[in-house]
Short mmCIF file of the C-alpha atoms (twelve columns), coordinates in Angstrom:
data_MODEL
# 
_entry.id   MODEL 
# 
loop_
_atom_site.group_PDB 
_atom_site.id 
_atom_site.type_symbol 
_atom_site.label_atom_id 
_atom_site.label_alt_id 
_atom_site.label_comp_id 
_atom_site.label_asym_id 
_atom_site.label_seq_id 
_atom_site.Cartn_x 
_atom_site.Cartn_y 
_atom_site.Cartn_z 
_atom_site.pdbx_PDB_model_num 
ATOM 1   C CA . MET A 1   85.915  -77.941 -6.093  1 
ATOM 2   C CA . PRO A 2   82.382  -77.235 -4.399  1 
ATOM 3   C CA . LYS A 3   79.262  -78.765 -5.736  1 
ATOM 4   C CA . LEU A 4   76.297  -76.628 -7.318  1 
ATOM 5   C CA . CYS A 5   72.858  -78.120 -6.012  1 
ATOM 6   C CA . LEU A 6   70.095  -76.544 -8.180  1 
ATOM 7   C CA . GLN A 7   66.698  -76.712 -6.436  1 
ATOM 8   C CA . ARG A 8   63.423  -75.070 -7.003  1 
ATOM 9   C CA . THR A 9   63.955  -75.204 -10.610 1 
ATOM 10  C CA . PHE A 10  62.597  -76.783 -13.564 1 
ATOM 11  C CA . ILE A 11  65.496  -79.670 -13.264 1 
ATOM 12  C CA . ASP A 12  64.580  -80.652 -9.907  1 
ATOM 13  C CA . GLU A 13  61.796  -83.211 -10.341 1 
ATOM 14  C CA . GLU A 14  62.092  -84.608 -7.026  1 
ATOM 15  C CA . ASP A 15  61.142  -81.854 -4.508  1 
ATOM 16  C CA . GLU A 16  57.651  -79.675 -5.686  1 
ATOM 17  C CA . MET A 17  56.821  -76.832 -4.641  1 
ATOM 18  C CA . PRO A 18  53.999  -76.304 -2.169  1 
ATOM 19  C CA . ARG A 19  50.746  -74.845 -3.098  1 
ATOM 20  C CA . LEU A 20  49.955  -71.571 -2.290  1 
ATOM 21  C CA . PRO A 21  46.475  -71.428 -0.274  1 
ATOM 22  C CA . ARG A 22  43.837  -70.081 -2.334  1 
ATOM 23  C CA . PHE A 23  41.592  -67.212 -1.400  1 
ATOM 24  C CA . ARG A 24  38.080  -67.303 -0.736  1 
ATOM 25  C CA . SER A 25  36.991  -65.305 -3.350  1 
ATOM 26  C CA . CYS A 26  38.899  -67.259 -5.770  1 
ATOM 27  C CA . PRO A 27  37.322  -70.702 -5.282  1 
ATOM 28  C CA . ASP A 28  38.576  -74.235 -7.001  1 
ATOM 29  C CA . LEU A 29  37.907  -74.788 -10.289 1 
ATOM 30  C CA . VAL A 30  35.944  -78.112 -10.032 1 
ATOM 31  C CA . GLU A 31  33.930  -76.108 -6.880  1 
ATOM 32  C CA . ARG A 32  32.989  -73.365 -9.374  1 
ATOM 33  C CA . THR A 33  31.377  -75.654 -11.917 1 
ATOM 34  C CA . LYS A 34  29.457  -77.499 -9.256  1 
ATOM 35  C CA . TRP A 35  28.335  -74.234 -8.456  1 
ATOM 36  C CA . SER A 36  27.434  -73.540 -11.851 1 
ATOM 37  C CA . GLU A 37  25.516  -76.857 -12.714 1 
ATOM 38  C CA . TRP A 38  23.548  -76.123 -9.179  1 
ATOM 39  C CA . ARG A 39  22.359  -72.404 -10.075 1 
ATOM 40  C CA . SER A 40  21.312  -73.489 -13.522 1 
ATOM 41  C CA . GLN A 41  19.062  -76.264 -12.136 1 
ATOM 42  C CA . TYR A 42  17.950  -73.959 -9.435  1 
ATOM 43  C CA . GLN A 43  16.797  -71.304 -12.271 1 
ATOM 44  C CA . VAL A 44  15.038  -74.060 -14.209 1 
ATOM 45  C CA . LEU A 45  13.166  -75.362 -11.184 1 
ATOM 46  C CA . THR A 46  12.097  -71.705 -10.133 1 
ATOM 47  C CA . LEU A 47  10.755  -71.082 -13.687 1 
ATOM 48  C CA . ARG A 48  8.897   -74.091 -13.762 1 
ATOM 49  C CA . GLU A 49  7.341   -73.527 -10.410 1 
ATOM 50  C CA . ARG A 50  6.508   -70.428 -11.783 1 
ATOM 51  C CA . SER A 51  4.664   -71.480 -14.767 1 
ATOM 52  C CA . GLU A 52  2.747   -73.951 -12.955 1 
ATOM 53  C CA . LYS A 53  1.876   -71.352 -10.626 1 
ATOM 54  C CA . ILE A 54  0.475   -69.150 -13.567 1 
ATOM 55  C CA . LYS A 55  -1.638  -71.923 -15.023 1 
ATOM 56  C CA . ASP A 56  -3.261  -73.056 -11.402 1 
ATOM 57  C CA . GLU A 57  -3.956  -69.617 -10.799 1 
ATOM 58  C CA . GLN A 58  -5.633  -69.163 -14.768 1 
ATOM 59  C CA . ASN A 59  -7.718  -71.770 -14.186 1 
ATOM 60  C CA . VAL A 60  -9.554  -70.291 -11.805 1 
ATOM 61  C CA . THR A 61  -12.855 -68.921 -13.420 1 
ATOM 62  C CA . ILE A 62  -15.325 -66.219 -12.146 1 
ATOM 63  C CA . GLN A 63  -17.488 -67.467 -9.020  1 
ATOM 64  C CA . VAL A 64  -21.040 -67.100 -8.440  1 
ATOM 65  C CA . ALA A 65  -21.836 -64.128 -5.940  1 
ATOM 66  C CA . GLU A 66  -23.594 -65.463 -2.477  1 
ATOM 67  C CA . PRO A 67  -26.739 -63.833 -1.857  1 
ATOM 68  C CA . GLY A 68  -26.213 -60.497 -0.554  1 
ATOM 69  C CA . ALA A 69  -22.757 -59.889 -2.013  1 
ATOM 70  C CA . SER A 70  -21.459 -56.309 -2.613  1 
ATOM 71  C CA . GLU A 71  -21.861 -54.577 -5.663  1 
ATOM 72  C CA . GLY A 72  -18.192 -54.661 -6.176  1 
ATOM 73  C CA . SER A 73  -17.601 -58.845 -5.453  1 
ATOM 74  C CA . TYR A 74  -19.617 -59.687 -8.609  1 
ATOM 75  C CA . GLY A 75  -17.193 -61.429 -10.939 1 
ATOM 76  C CA . HIS A 76  -14.789 -62.437 -8.024  1 
ATOM 77  C CA . PRO A 77  -11.964 -63.122 -8.578  1 
ATOM 78  C CA . GLU A 78  -11.189 -62.004 -12.064 1 
ATOM 79  C CA . VAL A 79  -13.530 -58.899 -12.689 1 
ATOM 80  C CA . CYS A 80  -14.398 -57.983 -9.405  1 
ATOM 81  C CA . ARG A 81  -13.139 -54.396 -7.990  1 
ATOM 82  C CA . ARG A 82  -10.303 -54.186 -5.405  1 
ATOM 83  C CA . PRO A 83  -10.923 -55.889 -2.149  1 
ATOM 84  C CA . CYS A 84  -12.837 -53.937 0.354   1 
ATOM 85  C CA . ILE A 85  -10.132 -53.126 3.341   1 
ATOM 86  C CA . LEU A 86  -12.837 -52.189 5.915   1 
ATOM 87  C CA . PHE A 87  -14.716 -55.671 5.004   1 
ATOM 88  C CA . VAL A 88  -11.294 -57.331 5.854   1 
ATOM 89  C CA . ARG A 89  -11.253 -55.323 9.346   1 
ATOM 90  C CA . GLY A 90  -15.071 -56.148 9.709   1 
ATOM 91  C CA . THR A 91  -15.749 -52.437 9.905   1 
ATOM 92  C CA . CYS A 92  -17.463 -52.086 6.638   1 
ATOM 93  C CA . GLN A 93  -21.188 -50.366 6.951   1 
ATOM 94  C CA . LYS A 94  -21.863 -50.434 3.573   1 
ATOM 95  C CA . GLY A 95  -23.106 -54.175 3.165   1 
ATOM 96  C CA . ALA A 96  -24.292 -54.908 -0.445  1 
ATOM 97  C CA . ALA A 97  -23.863 -51.207 -1.528  1 
ATOM 98  C CA . CYS A 98  -20.334 -51.278 -0.990  1 
ATOM 99  C CA . GLY A 99  -18.229 -50.848 -4.520  1 
ATOM 100 C CA . PHE A 100 -15.483 -53.339 -3.345  1 
ATOM 101 C CA . CYS A 101 -15.278 -56.626 -3.551  1 
ATOM 102 C CA . HIS A 102 -16.292 -58.563 -0.256  1 
ATOM 103 C CA . GLY A 103 -14.963 -62.076 -1.733  1 
ATOM 104 C CA . GLN A 104 -12.375 -64.180 -0.219  1 
ATOM 105 C CA . HIS A 105 -8.664  -63.462 -1.421  1 
ATOM 106 C CA . THR A 106 -6.380  -65.966 -0.267  1 
ATOM 107 C CA . GLN A 107 -3.429  -64.044 -2.019  1 
ATOM 108 C CA . LYS A 108 -2.347  -60.600 -2.276  1 
ATOM 109 C CA . PRO A 109 -3.239  -58.896 -5.704  1 
ATOM 110 C CA . ALA A 110 -0.413  -59.044 -8.506  1 
ATOM 111 C CA . SER A 111 1.031   -55.580 -8.760  1 
ATOM 112 C CA . LEU A 112 3.992   -53.897 -10.359 1 
ATOM 113 C CA . ASP A 113 6.939   -52.861 -8.366  1 
ATOM 114 C CA . LYS A 114 8.237   -49.287 -9.039  1 
ATOM 115 C CA . GLN A 115 10.806  -50.339 -11.142 1 
ATOM 116 C CA . GLN A 116 8.506   -51.734 -13.541 1 
ATOM 117 C CA . ARG A 117 6.011   -49.107 -13.281 1 
ATOM 118 C CA . ASP A 118 9.190   -46.615 -14.882 1 
ATOM 119 C CA . ALA A 119 9.804   -48.767 -17.117 1 
ATOM 120 C CA . MET A 120 6.604   -49.345 -18.378 1 
ATOM 121 C CA . ASP A 121 5.535   -45.483 -18.302 1 
ATOM 122 C CA . LYS A 122 8.527   -44.658 -21.131 1 
ATOM 123 C CA . TRP A 123 6.831   -47.548 -23.381 1 
ATOM 124 C CA . PRO A 124 4.641   -46.422 -26.642 1 
ATOM 125 C CA . ALA A 125 0.749   -47.423 -26.446 1 
ATOM 126 C CA . GLU A 126 1.241   -50.263 -28.851 1 
ATOM 127 C CA . ARG A 127 4.282   -52.220 -26.349 1 
ATOM 128 C CA . LEU A 128 1.944   -52.048 -23.643 1 
ATOM 129 C CA . LEU A 129 -1.147  -53.351 -25.630 1 
ATOM 130 C CA . GLU A 130 1.239   -56.125 -27.068 1 
ATOM 131 C CA . VAL A 131 2.524   -57.135 -23.254 1 
ATOM 132 C CA . VAL A 132 -1.457  -57.300 -22.237 1 
ATOM 133 C CA . LEU A 133 -3.130  -58.498 -24.808 1 
ATOM 134 C CA . PRO A 134 -1.806  -62.102 -24.204 1 
ATOM 135 C CA . CYS A 135 -2.819  -62.173 -20.725 1 
ATOM 136 C CA . LEU A 136 -6.268  -60.833 -21.868 1 
ATOM 137 C CA . GLN A 137 -7.006  -63.574 -24.152 1 
ATOM 138 C CA . GLN A 138 -6.031  -65.988 -21.576 1 
ATOM 139 C CA . LYS A 139 -8.792  -64.447 -18.938 1 
ATOM 140 C CA . VAL A 140 -11.431 -64.201 -21.677 1 
ATOM 141 C CA . GLU A 141 -10.951 -67.787 -22.371 1 
ATOM 142 C CA . LYS A 142 -11.984 -68.963 -18.837 1 
ATOM 143 C CA . ILE A 143 -15.047 -66.342 -18.779 1 
ATOM 144 C CA . HIS A 144 -17.023 -67.437 -21.897 1 
ATOM 145 C CA . LEU A 145 -19.201 -64.430 -22.169 1 
ATOM 146 C CA . PRO A 146 -19.807 -62.194 -25.115 1 
ATOM 147 C CA . ALA A 147 -19.148 -59.015 -23.250 1 
ATOM 148 C CA . ALA A 148 -15.502 -60.328 -22.399 1 
ATOM 149 C CA . ASN A 149 -15.127 -61.214 -26.125 1 
ATOM 150 C CA . ASP A 150 -16.040 -57.771 -27.232 1 
ATOM 151 C CA . LEU A 151 -13.379 -56.220 -24.820 1 
ATOM 152 C CA . LEU A 152 -10.900 -58.319 -26.064 1 
ATOM 153 C CA . GLU A 153 -11.605 -57.425 -29.864 1 
ATOM 154 C CA . LEU A 154 -11.616 -53.726 -28.394 1 
ATOM 155 C CA . VAL A 155 -7.666  -54.156 -27.325 1 
ATOM 156 C CA . GLU A 156 -7.033  -56.111 -30.344 1 
ATOM 157 C CA . ARG A 157 -8.614  -53.359 -32.669 1 
ATOM 158 C CA . GLU A 158 -6.643  -50.608 -31.180 1 
ATOM 159 C CA . LEU A 159 -3.093  -52.478 -31.046 1 
ATOM 160 C CA . ALA A 160 -3.851  -53.107 -34.850 1 
ATOM 161 C CA . ILE A 161 -4.614  -49.617 -35.358 1 
ATOM 162 C CA . ARG A 162 -1.542  -48.078 -33.382 1 
ATOM 163 C CA . SER A 163 1.160   -50.584 -34.210 1 
ATOM 164 C CA . TRP A 164 0.411   -50.196 -38.242 1 
ATOM 165 C CA . GLY A 165 3.573   -48.920 -40.172 1 
ATOM 166 C CA . GLN A 166 5.664   -48.848 -36.434 1 
ATOM 167 C CA . PRO A 167 8.819   -50.944 -35.885 1 
ATOM 168 C CA . SER A 168 8.953   -54.178 -34.229 1 
ATOM 169 C CA . ILE A 169 8.335   -53.924 -30.602 1 
ATOM 170 C CA . PRO A 170 11.608  -55.330 -28.405 1 
ATOM 171 C CA . LYS A 171 11.693  -58.408 -26.522 1 
ATOM 172 C CA . THR A 172 9.503   -57.472 -22.654 1 
ATOM 173 C CA . PRO A 173 11.996  -58.239 -19.719 1 
ATOM 174 C CA . ARG A 174 10.319  -61.664 -17.975 1 
ATOM 175 C CA . ARG A 175 9.548   -60.239 -14.513 1 
ATOM 176 C CA . ILE A 176 6.971   -57.702 -16.202 1 
ATOM 177 C CA . CYS A 177 5.425   -60.558 -18.199 1 
ATOM 178 C CA . TYR A 178 5.133   -62.595 -14.856 1 
ATOM 179 C CA . ALA A 179 3.660   -59.655 -13.039 1 
ATOM 180 C CA . CYS A 180 0.821   -59.272 -15.922 1 
ATOM 181 C CA . GLY A 181 -0.121  -63.147 -16.306 1 
ATOM 182 C CA . ARG A 182 -0.803  -62.898 -12.374 1 
ATOM 183 C CA . MET A 183 -3.034  -60.148 -12.719 1 
ATOM 184 C CA . SER A 184 -6.576  -60.660 -12.925 1 
ATOM 185 C CA . LEU A 185 -8.798  -59.231 -15.933 1 
ATOM 186 C CA . SER A 186 -10.083 -55.820 -14.447 1 
ATOM 187 C CA . ALA A 187 -6.380  -55.484 -13.112 1 
ATOM 188 C CA . LEU A 188 -5.130  -55.439 -16.692 1 
ATOM 189 C CA . VAL A 189 -7.885  -53.324 -17.967 1 
ATOM 190 C CA . GLY A 190 -6.871  -50.677 -15.146 1 
ATOM 191 C CA . LEU A 191 -3.495  -51.163 -16.277 1 
ATOM 192 C CA . ILE A 192 -4.069  -49.885 -19.939 1 
ATOM 193 C CA . GLY A 193 -6.338  -47.407 -18.844 1 
ATOM 194 C CA . SER A 194 -4.078  -45.612 -16.549 1 
ATOM 195 C CA . ARG A 195 -1.401  -45.202 -19.242 1 
ATOM 196 C CA . ILE A 196 -3.449  -44.514 -22.251 1 
ATOM 197 C CA . THR A 197 -5.330  -41.249 -21.563 1 
ATOM 198 C CA . SER A 198 -5.387  -39.797 -25.165 1 
ATOM 199 C CA . GLY A 199 -8.308  -40.606 -27.410 1 
ATOM 200 C CA . GLN A 200 -11.760 -41.894 -26.757 1 
ATOM 201 C CA . PHE A 201 -10.385 -45.719 -26.437 1 
ATOM 202 C CA . PRO A 202 -9.903  -45.458 -22.660 1 
ATOM 203 C CA . LYS A 203 -13.713 -44.459 -21.998 1 
ATOM 204 C CA . VAL A 204 -14.767 -47.272 -24.395 1 
ATOM 205 C CA . LEU A 205 -12.762 -49.894 -22.521 1 
ATOM 206 C CA . LYS A 206 -14.262 -48.806 -19.027 1 
ATOM 207 C CA . LYS A 207 -17.744 -49.199 -20.898 1 
ATOM 208 C CA . ALA A 208 -16.821 -52.508 -22.055 1 
ATOM 209 C CA . LEU A 209 -15.411 -53.361 -18.389 1 
ATOM 210 C CA . LYS A 210 -18.946 -51.877 -16.984 1 
ATOM 211 C CA . ALA A 211 -20.825 -53.823 -19.318 1 
ATOM 212 C CA . LEU A 212 -19.381 -57.220 -18.438 1 
ATOM 213 C CA . ARG A 213 -19.542 -56.651 -14.623 1 
ATOM 214 C CA . GLU A 214 -23.212 -55.938 -15.394 1 
ATOM 215 C CA . ASP A 215 -23.818 -59.311 -17.503 1 
ATOM 216 C CA . ILE A 216 -22.268 -61.144 -14.625 1 
ATOM 217 C CA . LYS A 217 -24.560 -59.591 -12.078 1 
ATOM 218 C CA . GLU A 218 -27.288 -59.961 -13.911 1 
ATOM 219 C CA . LEU A 219 -26.406 -63.832 -14.568 1 
ATOM 220 C CA . ASP A 220 -25.902 -64.437 -10.771 1 
ATOM 221 C CA . LEU A 221 -29.681 -62.680 -9.950  1 
ATOM 222 C CA . GLN A 222 -30.790 -64.997 -11.998 1 
ATOM 223 C CA . ILE A 223 -29.095 -68.160 -10.794 1 
ATOM 224 C CA . GLU A 224 -29.815 -67.134 -7.163  1 
ATOM 225 C CA . GLU A 225 -33.657 -66.567 -8.477  1 
ATOM 226 C CA . ASP A 226 -33.756 -70.509 -9.801  1 
ATOM 227 C CA . LYS A 227 -32.546 -71.677 -6.380  1 
ATOM 228 C CA . ILE A 228 -35.574 -70.357 -4.943  1 
# 
């Protein structure tokens, strides 16, 4: 009588089935665990570096304008106007009468990308003010001028009026908060004025920024006279 040989079953313990090759799209569990740990550490490190970079940029106060500086350079780098492209190229002929900044900008001015701008266009005014207000507070603390405090109080008052009786504001994406934190004070004011166009608030806010620039200009001129 022939004997039966059972193989490749749960009874056969000696001969094990060879492991099938693993696809690249499905890595080993140990490798996936190591990858997830490395990715989490990298994300934390990146966030720390970004926060430290923001702190370093926020520690920069307004600088005294050099003799013969342009009209747009006063309050550099927080309250000045946009950098003069012609001055960077060496072709600006207006000199001190130029309305743009002739100061040295080591980094490209921070701005929002198209996706962030489209998202902010759908926001109500109170949400925009809620996001920009903490960034303005940090900038004003570094300036120490009454006109800067007046500008901050103007934004705080407008936010209190618009948010009265409104539902809670949803959480803002971190990328938008990070971009706003890197903007200068004048850029933040321009961001508010370009999206809140109703009522007298945009005009009053623009006048407050103009008054701040005039105060800084007067202080710089007094410093130049004292040196002479």
